[in-house]
Coordinates of C-alpha atoms and ligand atoms in Angstrom, one line a residue:
X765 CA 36.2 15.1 -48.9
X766 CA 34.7 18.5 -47.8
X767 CA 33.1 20.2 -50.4
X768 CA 32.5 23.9 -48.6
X769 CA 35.4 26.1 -47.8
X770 CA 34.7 29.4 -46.1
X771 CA 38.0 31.9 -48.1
X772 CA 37.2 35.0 -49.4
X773 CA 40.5 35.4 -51.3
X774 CA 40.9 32.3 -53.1
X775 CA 40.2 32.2 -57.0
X776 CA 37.4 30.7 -57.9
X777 CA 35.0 30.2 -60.6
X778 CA 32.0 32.8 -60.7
X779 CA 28.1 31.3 -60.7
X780 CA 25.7 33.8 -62.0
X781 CA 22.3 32.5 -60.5
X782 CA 19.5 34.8 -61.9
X783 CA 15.6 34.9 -63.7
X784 CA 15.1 34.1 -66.9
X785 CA 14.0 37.6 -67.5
X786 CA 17.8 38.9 -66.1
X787 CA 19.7 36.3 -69.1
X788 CA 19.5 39.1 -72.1
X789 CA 21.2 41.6 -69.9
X790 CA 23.8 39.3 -68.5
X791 CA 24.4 38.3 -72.1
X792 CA 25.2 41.6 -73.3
X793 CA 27.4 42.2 -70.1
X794 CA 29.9 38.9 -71.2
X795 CA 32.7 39.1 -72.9
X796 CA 32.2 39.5 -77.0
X797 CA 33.3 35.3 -77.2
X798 CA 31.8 34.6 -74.5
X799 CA 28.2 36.0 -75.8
X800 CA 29.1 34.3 -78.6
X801 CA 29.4 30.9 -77.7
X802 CA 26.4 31.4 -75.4
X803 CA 24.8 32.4 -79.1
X804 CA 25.8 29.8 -80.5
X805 CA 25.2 26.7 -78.6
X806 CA 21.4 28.6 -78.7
X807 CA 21.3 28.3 -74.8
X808 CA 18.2 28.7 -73.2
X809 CA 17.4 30.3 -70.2
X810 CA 14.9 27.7 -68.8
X811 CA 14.9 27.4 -64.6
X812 CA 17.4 24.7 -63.4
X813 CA 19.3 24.9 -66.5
X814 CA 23.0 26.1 -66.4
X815 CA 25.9 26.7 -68.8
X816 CA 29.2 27.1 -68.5
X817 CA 31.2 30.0 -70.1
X818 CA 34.3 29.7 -71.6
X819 CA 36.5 32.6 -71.7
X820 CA 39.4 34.5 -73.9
X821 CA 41.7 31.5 -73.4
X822 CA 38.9 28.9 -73.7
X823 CA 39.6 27.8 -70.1
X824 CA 36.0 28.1 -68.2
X825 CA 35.2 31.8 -66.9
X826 CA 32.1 31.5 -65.3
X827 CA 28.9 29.9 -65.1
X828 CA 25.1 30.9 -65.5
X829 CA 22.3 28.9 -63.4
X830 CA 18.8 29.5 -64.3
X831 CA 16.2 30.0 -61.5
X832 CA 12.6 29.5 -61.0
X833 CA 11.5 32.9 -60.2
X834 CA 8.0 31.6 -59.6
X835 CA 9.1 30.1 -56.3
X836 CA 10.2 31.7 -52.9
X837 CA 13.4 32.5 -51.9
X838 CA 14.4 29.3 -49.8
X839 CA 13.1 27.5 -52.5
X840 CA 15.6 29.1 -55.1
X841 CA 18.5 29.1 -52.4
X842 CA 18.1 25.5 -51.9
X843 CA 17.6 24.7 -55.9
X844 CA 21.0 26.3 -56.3
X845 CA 22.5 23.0 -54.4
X846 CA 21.6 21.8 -57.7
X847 CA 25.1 22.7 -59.2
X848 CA 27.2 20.3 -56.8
X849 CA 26.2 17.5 -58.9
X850 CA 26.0 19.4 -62.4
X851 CA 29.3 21.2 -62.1
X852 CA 32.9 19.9 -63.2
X853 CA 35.3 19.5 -60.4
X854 CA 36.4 23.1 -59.3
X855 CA 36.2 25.6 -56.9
X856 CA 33.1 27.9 -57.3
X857 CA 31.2 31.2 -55.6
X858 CA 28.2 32.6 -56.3
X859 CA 28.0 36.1 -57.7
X860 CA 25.6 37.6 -55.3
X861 CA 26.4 37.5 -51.5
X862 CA 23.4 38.6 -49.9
X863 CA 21.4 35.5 -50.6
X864 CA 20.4 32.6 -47.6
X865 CA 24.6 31.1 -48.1
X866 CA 24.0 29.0 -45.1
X867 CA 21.1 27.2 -46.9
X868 CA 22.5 27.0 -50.5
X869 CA 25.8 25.5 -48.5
X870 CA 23.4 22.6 -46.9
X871 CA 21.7 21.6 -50.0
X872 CA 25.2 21.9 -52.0
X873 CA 26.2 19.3 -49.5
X874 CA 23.2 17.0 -49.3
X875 CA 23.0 17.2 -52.8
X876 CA 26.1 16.0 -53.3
X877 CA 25.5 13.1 -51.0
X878 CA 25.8 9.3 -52.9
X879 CA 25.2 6.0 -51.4
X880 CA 27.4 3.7 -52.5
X881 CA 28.7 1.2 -50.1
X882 CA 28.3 -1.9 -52.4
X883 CA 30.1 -0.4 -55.2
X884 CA 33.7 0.1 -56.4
X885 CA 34.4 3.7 -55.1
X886 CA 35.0 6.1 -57.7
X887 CA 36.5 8.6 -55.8
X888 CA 35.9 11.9 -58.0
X889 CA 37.0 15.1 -57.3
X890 CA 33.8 17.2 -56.4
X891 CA 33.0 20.6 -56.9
X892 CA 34.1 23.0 -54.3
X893 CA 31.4 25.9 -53.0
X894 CA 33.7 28.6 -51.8
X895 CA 32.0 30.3 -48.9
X896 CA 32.4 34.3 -47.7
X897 CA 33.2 35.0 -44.4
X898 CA 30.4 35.2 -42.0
X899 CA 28.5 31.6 -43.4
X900 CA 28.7 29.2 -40.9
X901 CA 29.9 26.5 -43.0
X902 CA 30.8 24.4 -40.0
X903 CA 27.0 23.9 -38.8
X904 CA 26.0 23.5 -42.7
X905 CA 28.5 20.5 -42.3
X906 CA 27.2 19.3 -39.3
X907 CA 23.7 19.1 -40.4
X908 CA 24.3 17.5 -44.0
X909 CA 26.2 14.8 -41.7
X910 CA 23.8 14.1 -39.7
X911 CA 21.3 14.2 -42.9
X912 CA 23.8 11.6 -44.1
X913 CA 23.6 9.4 -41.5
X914 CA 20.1 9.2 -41.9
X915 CA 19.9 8.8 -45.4
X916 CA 22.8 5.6 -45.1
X917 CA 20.6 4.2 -42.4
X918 CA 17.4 4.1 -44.8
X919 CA 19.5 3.1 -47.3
X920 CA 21.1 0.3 -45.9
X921 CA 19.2 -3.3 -47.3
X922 CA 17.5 -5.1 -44.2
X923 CA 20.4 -7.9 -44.4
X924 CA 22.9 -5.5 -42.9
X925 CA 20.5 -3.4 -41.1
X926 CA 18.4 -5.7 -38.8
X927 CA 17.5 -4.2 -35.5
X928 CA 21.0 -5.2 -33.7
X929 CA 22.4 -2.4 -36.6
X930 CA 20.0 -0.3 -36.1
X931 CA 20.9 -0.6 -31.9
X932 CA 24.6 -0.2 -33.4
X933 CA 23.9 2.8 -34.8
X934 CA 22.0 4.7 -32.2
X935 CA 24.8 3.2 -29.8
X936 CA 28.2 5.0 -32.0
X937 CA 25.7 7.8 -32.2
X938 CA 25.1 8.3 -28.6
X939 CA 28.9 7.6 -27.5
X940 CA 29.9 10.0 -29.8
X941 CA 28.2 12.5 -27.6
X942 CA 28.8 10.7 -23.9
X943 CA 25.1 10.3 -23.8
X944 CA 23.9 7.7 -21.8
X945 CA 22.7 4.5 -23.6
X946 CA 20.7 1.9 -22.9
X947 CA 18.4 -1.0 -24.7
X948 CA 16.0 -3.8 -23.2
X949 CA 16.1 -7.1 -25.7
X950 CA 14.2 -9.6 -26.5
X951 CA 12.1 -11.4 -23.1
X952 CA 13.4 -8.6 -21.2
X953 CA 10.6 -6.7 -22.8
X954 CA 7.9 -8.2 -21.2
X955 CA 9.9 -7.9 -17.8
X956 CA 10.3 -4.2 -18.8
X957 CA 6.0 -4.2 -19.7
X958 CA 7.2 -3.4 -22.8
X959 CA 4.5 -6.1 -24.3
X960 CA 3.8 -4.5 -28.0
X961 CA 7.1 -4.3 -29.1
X962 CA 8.2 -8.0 -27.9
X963 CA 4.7 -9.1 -29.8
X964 CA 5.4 -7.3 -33.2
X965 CA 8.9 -8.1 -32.8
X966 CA 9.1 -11.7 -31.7
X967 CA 9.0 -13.5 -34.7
X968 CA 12.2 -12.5 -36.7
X969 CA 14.8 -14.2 -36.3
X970 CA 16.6 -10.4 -34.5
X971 CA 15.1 -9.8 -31.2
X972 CA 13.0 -7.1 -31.1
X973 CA 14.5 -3.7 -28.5
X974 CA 14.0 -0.4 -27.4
X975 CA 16.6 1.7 -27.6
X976 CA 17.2 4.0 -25.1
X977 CA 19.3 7.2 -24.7
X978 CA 19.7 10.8 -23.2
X979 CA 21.9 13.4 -23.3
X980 CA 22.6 16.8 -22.0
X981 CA 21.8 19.0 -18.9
X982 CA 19.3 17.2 -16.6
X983 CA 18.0 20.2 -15.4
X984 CA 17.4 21.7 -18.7
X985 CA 13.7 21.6 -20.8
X986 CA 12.9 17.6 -21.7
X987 CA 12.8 17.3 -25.3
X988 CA 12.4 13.6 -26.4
X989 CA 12.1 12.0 -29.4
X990 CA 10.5 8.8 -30.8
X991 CA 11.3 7.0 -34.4
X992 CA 9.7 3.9 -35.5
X993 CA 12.3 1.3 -36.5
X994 CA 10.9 -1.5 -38.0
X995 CA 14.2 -2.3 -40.1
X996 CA 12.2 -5.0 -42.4
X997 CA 8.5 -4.7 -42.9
X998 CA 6.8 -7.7 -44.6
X999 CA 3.0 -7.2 -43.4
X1000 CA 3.7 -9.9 -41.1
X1001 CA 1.0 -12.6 -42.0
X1002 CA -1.2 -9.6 -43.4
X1003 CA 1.3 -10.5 -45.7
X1004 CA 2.2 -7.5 -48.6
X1005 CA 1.8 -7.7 -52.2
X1006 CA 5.2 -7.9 -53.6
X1007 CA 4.9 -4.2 -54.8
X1008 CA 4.3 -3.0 -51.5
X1009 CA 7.0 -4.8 -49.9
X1010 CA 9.7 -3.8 -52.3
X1011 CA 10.7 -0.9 -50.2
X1012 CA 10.2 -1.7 -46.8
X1013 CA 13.7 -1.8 -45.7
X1014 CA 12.8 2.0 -45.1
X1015 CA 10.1 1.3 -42.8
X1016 CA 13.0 2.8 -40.2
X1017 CA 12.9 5.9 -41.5
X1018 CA 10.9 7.6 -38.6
X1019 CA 13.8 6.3 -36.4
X1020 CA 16.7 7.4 -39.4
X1021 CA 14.8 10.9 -38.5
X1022 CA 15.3 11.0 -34.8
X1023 CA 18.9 10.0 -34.6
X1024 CA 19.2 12.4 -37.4
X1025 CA 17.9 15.4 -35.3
X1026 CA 19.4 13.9 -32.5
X1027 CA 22.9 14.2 -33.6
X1028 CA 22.2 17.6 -34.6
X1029 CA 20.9 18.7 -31.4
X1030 CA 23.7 17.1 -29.7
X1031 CA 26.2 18.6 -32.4
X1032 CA 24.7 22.3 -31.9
X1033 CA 25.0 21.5 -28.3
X1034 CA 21.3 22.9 -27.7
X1035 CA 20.0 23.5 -24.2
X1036 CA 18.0 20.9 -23.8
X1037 CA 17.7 17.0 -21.7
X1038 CA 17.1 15.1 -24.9
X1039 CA 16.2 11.4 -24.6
X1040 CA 15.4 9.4 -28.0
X1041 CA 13.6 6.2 -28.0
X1042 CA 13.8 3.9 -30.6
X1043 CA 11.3 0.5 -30.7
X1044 CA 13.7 -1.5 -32.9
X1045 CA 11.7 -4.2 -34.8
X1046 CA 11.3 -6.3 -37.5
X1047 CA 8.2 -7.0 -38.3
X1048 CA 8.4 -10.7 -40.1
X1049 CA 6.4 -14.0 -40.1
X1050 CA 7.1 -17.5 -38.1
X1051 CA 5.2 -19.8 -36.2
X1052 CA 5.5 -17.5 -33.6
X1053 CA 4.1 -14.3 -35.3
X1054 CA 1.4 -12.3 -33.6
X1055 CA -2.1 -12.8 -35.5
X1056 CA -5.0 -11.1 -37.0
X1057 CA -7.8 -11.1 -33.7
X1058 CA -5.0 -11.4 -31.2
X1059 CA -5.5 -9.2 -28.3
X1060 CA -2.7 -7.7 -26.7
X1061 CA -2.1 -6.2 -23.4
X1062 CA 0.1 -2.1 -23.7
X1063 CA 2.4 -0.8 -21.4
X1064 CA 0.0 1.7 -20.5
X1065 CA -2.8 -1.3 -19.7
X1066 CA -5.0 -0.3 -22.8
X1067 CA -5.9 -4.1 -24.3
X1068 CA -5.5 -3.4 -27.8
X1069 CA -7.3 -6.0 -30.5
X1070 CA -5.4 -6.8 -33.4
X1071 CA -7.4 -5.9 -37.1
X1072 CA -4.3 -6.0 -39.5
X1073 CA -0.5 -7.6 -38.7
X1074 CA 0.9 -4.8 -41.6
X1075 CA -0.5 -2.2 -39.0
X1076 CA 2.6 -2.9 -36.4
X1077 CA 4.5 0.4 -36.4
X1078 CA 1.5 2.0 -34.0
X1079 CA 1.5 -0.6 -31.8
X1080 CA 5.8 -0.6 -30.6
X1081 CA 5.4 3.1 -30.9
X1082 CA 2.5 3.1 -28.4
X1083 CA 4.0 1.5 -26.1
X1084 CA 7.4 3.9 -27.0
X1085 CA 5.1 7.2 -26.5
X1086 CA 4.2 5.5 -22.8
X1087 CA 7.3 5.2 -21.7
X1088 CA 8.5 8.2 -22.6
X1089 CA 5.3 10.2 -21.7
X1090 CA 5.7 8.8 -18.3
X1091 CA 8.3 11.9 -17.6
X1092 CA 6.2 14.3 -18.4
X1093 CA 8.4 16.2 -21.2
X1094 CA 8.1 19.4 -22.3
X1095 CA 8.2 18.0 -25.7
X1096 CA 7.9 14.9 -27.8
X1097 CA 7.9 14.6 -31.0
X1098 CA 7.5 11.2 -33.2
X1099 CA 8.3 9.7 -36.7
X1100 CA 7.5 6.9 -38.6
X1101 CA 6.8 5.9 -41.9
X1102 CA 3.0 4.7 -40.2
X1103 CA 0.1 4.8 -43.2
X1104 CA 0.4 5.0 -47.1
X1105 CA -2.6 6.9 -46.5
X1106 CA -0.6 10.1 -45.6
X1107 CA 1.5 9.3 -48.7
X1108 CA -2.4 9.3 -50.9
X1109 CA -3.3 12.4 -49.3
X1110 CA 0.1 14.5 -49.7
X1111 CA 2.7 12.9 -51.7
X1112 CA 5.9 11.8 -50.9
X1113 CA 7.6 14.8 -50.4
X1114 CA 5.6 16.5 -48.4
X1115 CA 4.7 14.8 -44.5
X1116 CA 1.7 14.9 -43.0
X1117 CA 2.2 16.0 -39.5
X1118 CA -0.4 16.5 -36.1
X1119 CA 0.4 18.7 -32.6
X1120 CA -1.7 18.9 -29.5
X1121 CA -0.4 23.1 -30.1
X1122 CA -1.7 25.4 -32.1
X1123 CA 1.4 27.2 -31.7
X1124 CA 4.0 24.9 -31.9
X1125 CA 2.1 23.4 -35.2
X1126 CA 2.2 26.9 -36.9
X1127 CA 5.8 27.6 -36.5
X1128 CA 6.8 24.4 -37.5
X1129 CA 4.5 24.8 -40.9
X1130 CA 6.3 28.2 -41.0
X1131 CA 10.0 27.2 -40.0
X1132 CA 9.4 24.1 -42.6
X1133 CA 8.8 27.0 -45.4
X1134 CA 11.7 29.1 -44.2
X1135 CA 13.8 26.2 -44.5
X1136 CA 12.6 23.9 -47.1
X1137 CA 11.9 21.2 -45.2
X1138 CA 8.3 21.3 -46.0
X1139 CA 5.3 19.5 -43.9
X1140 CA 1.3 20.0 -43.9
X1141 CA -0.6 19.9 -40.7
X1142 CA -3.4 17.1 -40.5
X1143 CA -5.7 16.9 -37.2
X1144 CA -6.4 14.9 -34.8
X1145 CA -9.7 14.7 -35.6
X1146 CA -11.5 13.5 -32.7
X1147 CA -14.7 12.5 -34.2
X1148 CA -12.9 9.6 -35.9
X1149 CA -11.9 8.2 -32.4
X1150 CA -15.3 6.1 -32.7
X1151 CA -13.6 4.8 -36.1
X1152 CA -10.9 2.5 -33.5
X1153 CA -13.6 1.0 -31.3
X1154 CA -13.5 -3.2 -31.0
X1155 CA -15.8 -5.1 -29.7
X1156 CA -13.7 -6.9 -27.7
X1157 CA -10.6 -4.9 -26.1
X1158 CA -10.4 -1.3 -24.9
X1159 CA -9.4 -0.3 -28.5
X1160 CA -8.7 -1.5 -32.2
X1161 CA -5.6 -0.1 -33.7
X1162 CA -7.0 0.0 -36.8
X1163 CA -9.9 1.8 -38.3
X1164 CA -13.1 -0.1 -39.0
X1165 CA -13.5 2.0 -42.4
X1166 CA -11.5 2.5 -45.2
X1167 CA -11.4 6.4 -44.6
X1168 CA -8.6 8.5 -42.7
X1169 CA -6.3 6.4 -42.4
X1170 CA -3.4 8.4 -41.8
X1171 CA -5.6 10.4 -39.0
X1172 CA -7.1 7.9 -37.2
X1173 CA -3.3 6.1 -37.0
X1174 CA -2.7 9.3 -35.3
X1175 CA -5.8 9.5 -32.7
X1176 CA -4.3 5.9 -32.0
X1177 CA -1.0 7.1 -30.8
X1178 CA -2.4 9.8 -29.3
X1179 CA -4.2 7.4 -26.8
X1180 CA -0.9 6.8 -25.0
X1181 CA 0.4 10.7 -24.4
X1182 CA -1.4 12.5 -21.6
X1183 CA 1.4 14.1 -19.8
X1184 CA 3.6 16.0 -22.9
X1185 CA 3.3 19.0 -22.7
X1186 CA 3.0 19.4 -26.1
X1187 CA 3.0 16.3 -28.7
X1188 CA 3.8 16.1 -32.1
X1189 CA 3.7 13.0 -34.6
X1190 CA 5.4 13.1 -37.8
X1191 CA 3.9 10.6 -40.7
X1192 CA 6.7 10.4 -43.1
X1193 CA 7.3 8.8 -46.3
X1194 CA 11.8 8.8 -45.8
X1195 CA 12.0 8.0 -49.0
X1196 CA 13.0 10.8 -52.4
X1197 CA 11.4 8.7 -55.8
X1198 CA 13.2 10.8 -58.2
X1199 CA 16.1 13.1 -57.8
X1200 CA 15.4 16.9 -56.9
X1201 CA 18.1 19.4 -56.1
X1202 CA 20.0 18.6 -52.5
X1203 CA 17.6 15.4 -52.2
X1204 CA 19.3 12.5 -53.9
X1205 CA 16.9 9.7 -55.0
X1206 CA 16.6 6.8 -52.1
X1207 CA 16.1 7.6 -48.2
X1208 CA 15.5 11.0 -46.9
X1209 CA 15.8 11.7 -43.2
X1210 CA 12.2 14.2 -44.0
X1211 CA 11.9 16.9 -41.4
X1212 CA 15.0 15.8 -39.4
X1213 CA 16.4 19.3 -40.0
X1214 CA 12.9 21.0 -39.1
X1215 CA 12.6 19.5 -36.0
X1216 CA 15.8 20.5 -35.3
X1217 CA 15.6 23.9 -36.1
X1218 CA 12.0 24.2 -34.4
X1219 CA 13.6 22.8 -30.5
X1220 CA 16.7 25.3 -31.1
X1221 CA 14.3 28.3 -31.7
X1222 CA 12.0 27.1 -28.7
X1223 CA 15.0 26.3 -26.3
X1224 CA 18.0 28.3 -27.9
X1225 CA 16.4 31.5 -27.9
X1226 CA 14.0 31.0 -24.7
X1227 CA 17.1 30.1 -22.2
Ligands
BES116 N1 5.1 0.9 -43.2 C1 3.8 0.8 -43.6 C2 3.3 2.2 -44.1 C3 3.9 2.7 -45.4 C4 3.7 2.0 -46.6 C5 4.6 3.9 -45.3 C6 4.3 2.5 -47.7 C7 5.2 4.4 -46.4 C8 5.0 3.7 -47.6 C9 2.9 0.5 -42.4 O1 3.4 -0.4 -41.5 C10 1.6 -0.1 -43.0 O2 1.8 -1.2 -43.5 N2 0.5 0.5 -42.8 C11 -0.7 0.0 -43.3 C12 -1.8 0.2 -42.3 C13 -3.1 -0.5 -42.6 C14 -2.9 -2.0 -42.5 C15 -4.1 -0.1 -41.6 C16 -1.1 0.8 -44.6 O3 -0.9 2.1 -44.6 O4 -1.5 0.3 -45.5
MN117 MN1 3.1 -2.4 -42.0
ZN118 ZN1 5.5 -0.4 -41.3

């Protein structure tokens, strides 16, 4: 059921978002029995709070939603998504028309969002956002969908997401769009020199892939995108505490995040020749596990030494990034839910991110603001490079030292790009604890829509 309908004309409740300072004056504005039941239930203007307004007849008249006048506008137009879950079923418009619409509209829609595929459905009537003319409501649509299918991938237990769902996925996904689709499984992996992913991959009882698919105009700018699926992490036989395992059936998030923004470049129809990779693994323990010391071979010929099993997302992604680096595109960008150390250092809300461009880094830190899909720039720090050196391969993939984690997982990557133009890598969390306005508790497709945004300004408005 839509719950955004673009009609000027059509009747429809009133929403009064304002400052706490602006409530007095509203409240001698209402109606006499309207103040007064405002008056009487004692309501206070406190900023995320609402209340609705009954009016002559009793029947609801309008409704007042209290904002945080402390934070910046995106911020406030986004907290106003709020109300889809607060508000009886209805049809609604805000007061004001010249706030960011388009942005309210998206978090009205992904706030709205539920997961609930193992329970009775409930089927309630939602409230309705009633749009002006001019808001694209269509693109809002298109993006909480493909925020949607992001969040139901993450959310999805490892038992009916193993990496043959996740290769399901991507594959609807891509035919959706006639992209081109392909995947290499299993042994055909080390035919392929695909050797990290088979390792990591090998001992679940799923084979381990890579999937593979592009789409668009071959001649346009090569954007590609790279999201570590690893649909079930348990350490591998660096075996994690029970705590730490609990929620590893989001250790796909990074590649929820790439088919994310992939369906909605696709959708937007941006000018690009997008390809998206994703190493599909899971990363589980047999008699045929790789092993703490093992040294393995890369696609790029890097021998990598093995400190830590739980480390695995760095090493299918390394030999992801290789492949893809190999065409030389003008872009690529990568996500994964890689160190818990970039969730010590900035939260989970908030994703650490690294780019070989100055440039490209500060409009993504500014689109991320403009849009609320917030991110913080860490660097590759190349001092720490001496922090992956073994003793007996070309390179650990693990630091010898308990510091940087997040960073030096990043230098590691960073050893198989050389011909990107630019390269970004995104270390997310894909996860929302507790429930903030359009971000539901449970799995977040983080920075799906920023990345998005970012490659249409680059490409959109450059060709
Ligand atoms: N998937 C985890 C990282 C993770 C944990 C992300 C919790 C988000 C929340 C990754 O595979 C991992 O286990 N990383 C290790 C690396 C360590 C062994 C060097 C980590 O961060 O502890
Ligand atoms: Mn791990
Ligand atoms: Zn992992």
């Amino acid at each position: 059921m839509s719950t955004l309908i673009v009609d000027d004309a059509r009747a429809s409740t009133p929403i009064h978002a304002l400052s706490a300072s602006d409530w007095p004056s509203l409240l001698q504005r209402l109606a006499p029995s309207a103040r007064r039941f405002a008056e009487s239930v004692q309501f206070e203007p406190k900023p995320g709070r609402h209340l609705l307004l009954p009016g002559e007849t009793g029947a609801l008249e309008c409704v007042v939603f209290v904002e945080d006048s402390g934070k910046s506008a995106p911020e406030r137009a986004f907290a106003r998504g709020a109300l889809a879950s607060l508000l009886p079923p209805g049809d609604y418009r805000f007061e004001r028309a010249e706030d960011d619409l388009a942005l309210t509209a998206f978090a009205w829609l992904t706030d709205a969002y539920r997961f609930e595929p193992y329970r009775a459905k409930e089927n309630k009537p939602a409230a309705v956002l009633v749009l002006p003319e001019g808001v694209d409501a269509g693109r809002a649509e298109r993006l909480a969908r493909a925020i949607a299918f992001g969040r139901d991938l993450i959310n999805t237990p490892a038992n009916d997401l193993s990496p043959d769902g996740l290769e399901t996925a991507a594959r609807e996904l891509a035919s959706d769009f006639d992209a081109s689709f392909a995947t290499t499984v299993g042994d055909a992996l080390l035919a392929a020199n695909l050797p990290m992913i088979h390792a990591v991959g090998r001992a679940s009882a799923t084979a381990p892939r890579l999937i593979d698919f592009s789409w668009g105009d071959r001649a346009a700018p090569k954007v590609t995108l790279v999201g570590k699926g690893v649909t079930f992490d348990t350490g591998g036989l660096n075996i994690k505490p029970d705590a730490a395992m609990l929620l590893m059936k989001k250790d796909m998030g990074g590649a929820a995040t790439a088919l994310a923004a992939a369906r909605m470049v696709m959708s937007e129809n941006l000018p690009v020749r997008l390809r998206v990779l994703v190493p599909a693994v899971e990363n589980a323990i047999s008699g045929c596990a790789f092993r703490p010391g093992d040294v393995l071979r890369s696609r790029k010929g890097l021998s990598v030494e093995i400190g830590n099993t739980d480390a695995e997302g760095r090493l299918i992604l390394a030999d992801a990034l290789a492949l893809a680096d190999e065409d030389a595109p003008e872009l690529m960008v990568d996500f994964a839910t890689l160190t818990g150390a970039a969730r010590v250092a900035l939260g989970p809300d908030l994703p650490a991110f690294y780019a070989t461009d100055d440039a490209f880094a500060a409009e993504v830190m500014e689109l991320g603001v403009r849009i609320n899909d917030p991110v913080w720039r860490l660097p590759f720090w190349a001092p720490y490079e001496e922090m992956l050196a073994s003793r007996v391969a070309d390179v650990s993939h693990i630091s010898n030292t308990p510091f940087a984690g997040s960073v030096t997982a990043a230098l590691f990557l960073k050893r198989f790009v050389e011909k990107a133009r630019i390269y970004a890598h995104f270390d997310l969390f894909a996860w929302t604890p507790s429930a903030r306005p359009g971000r539901p508790q449970g799995g977040e497709a983080q920075v799906a829509r920023l990345i998005f945004e970012t490659i249409e300004r680059r490409f959109r408005e450059a060709g």
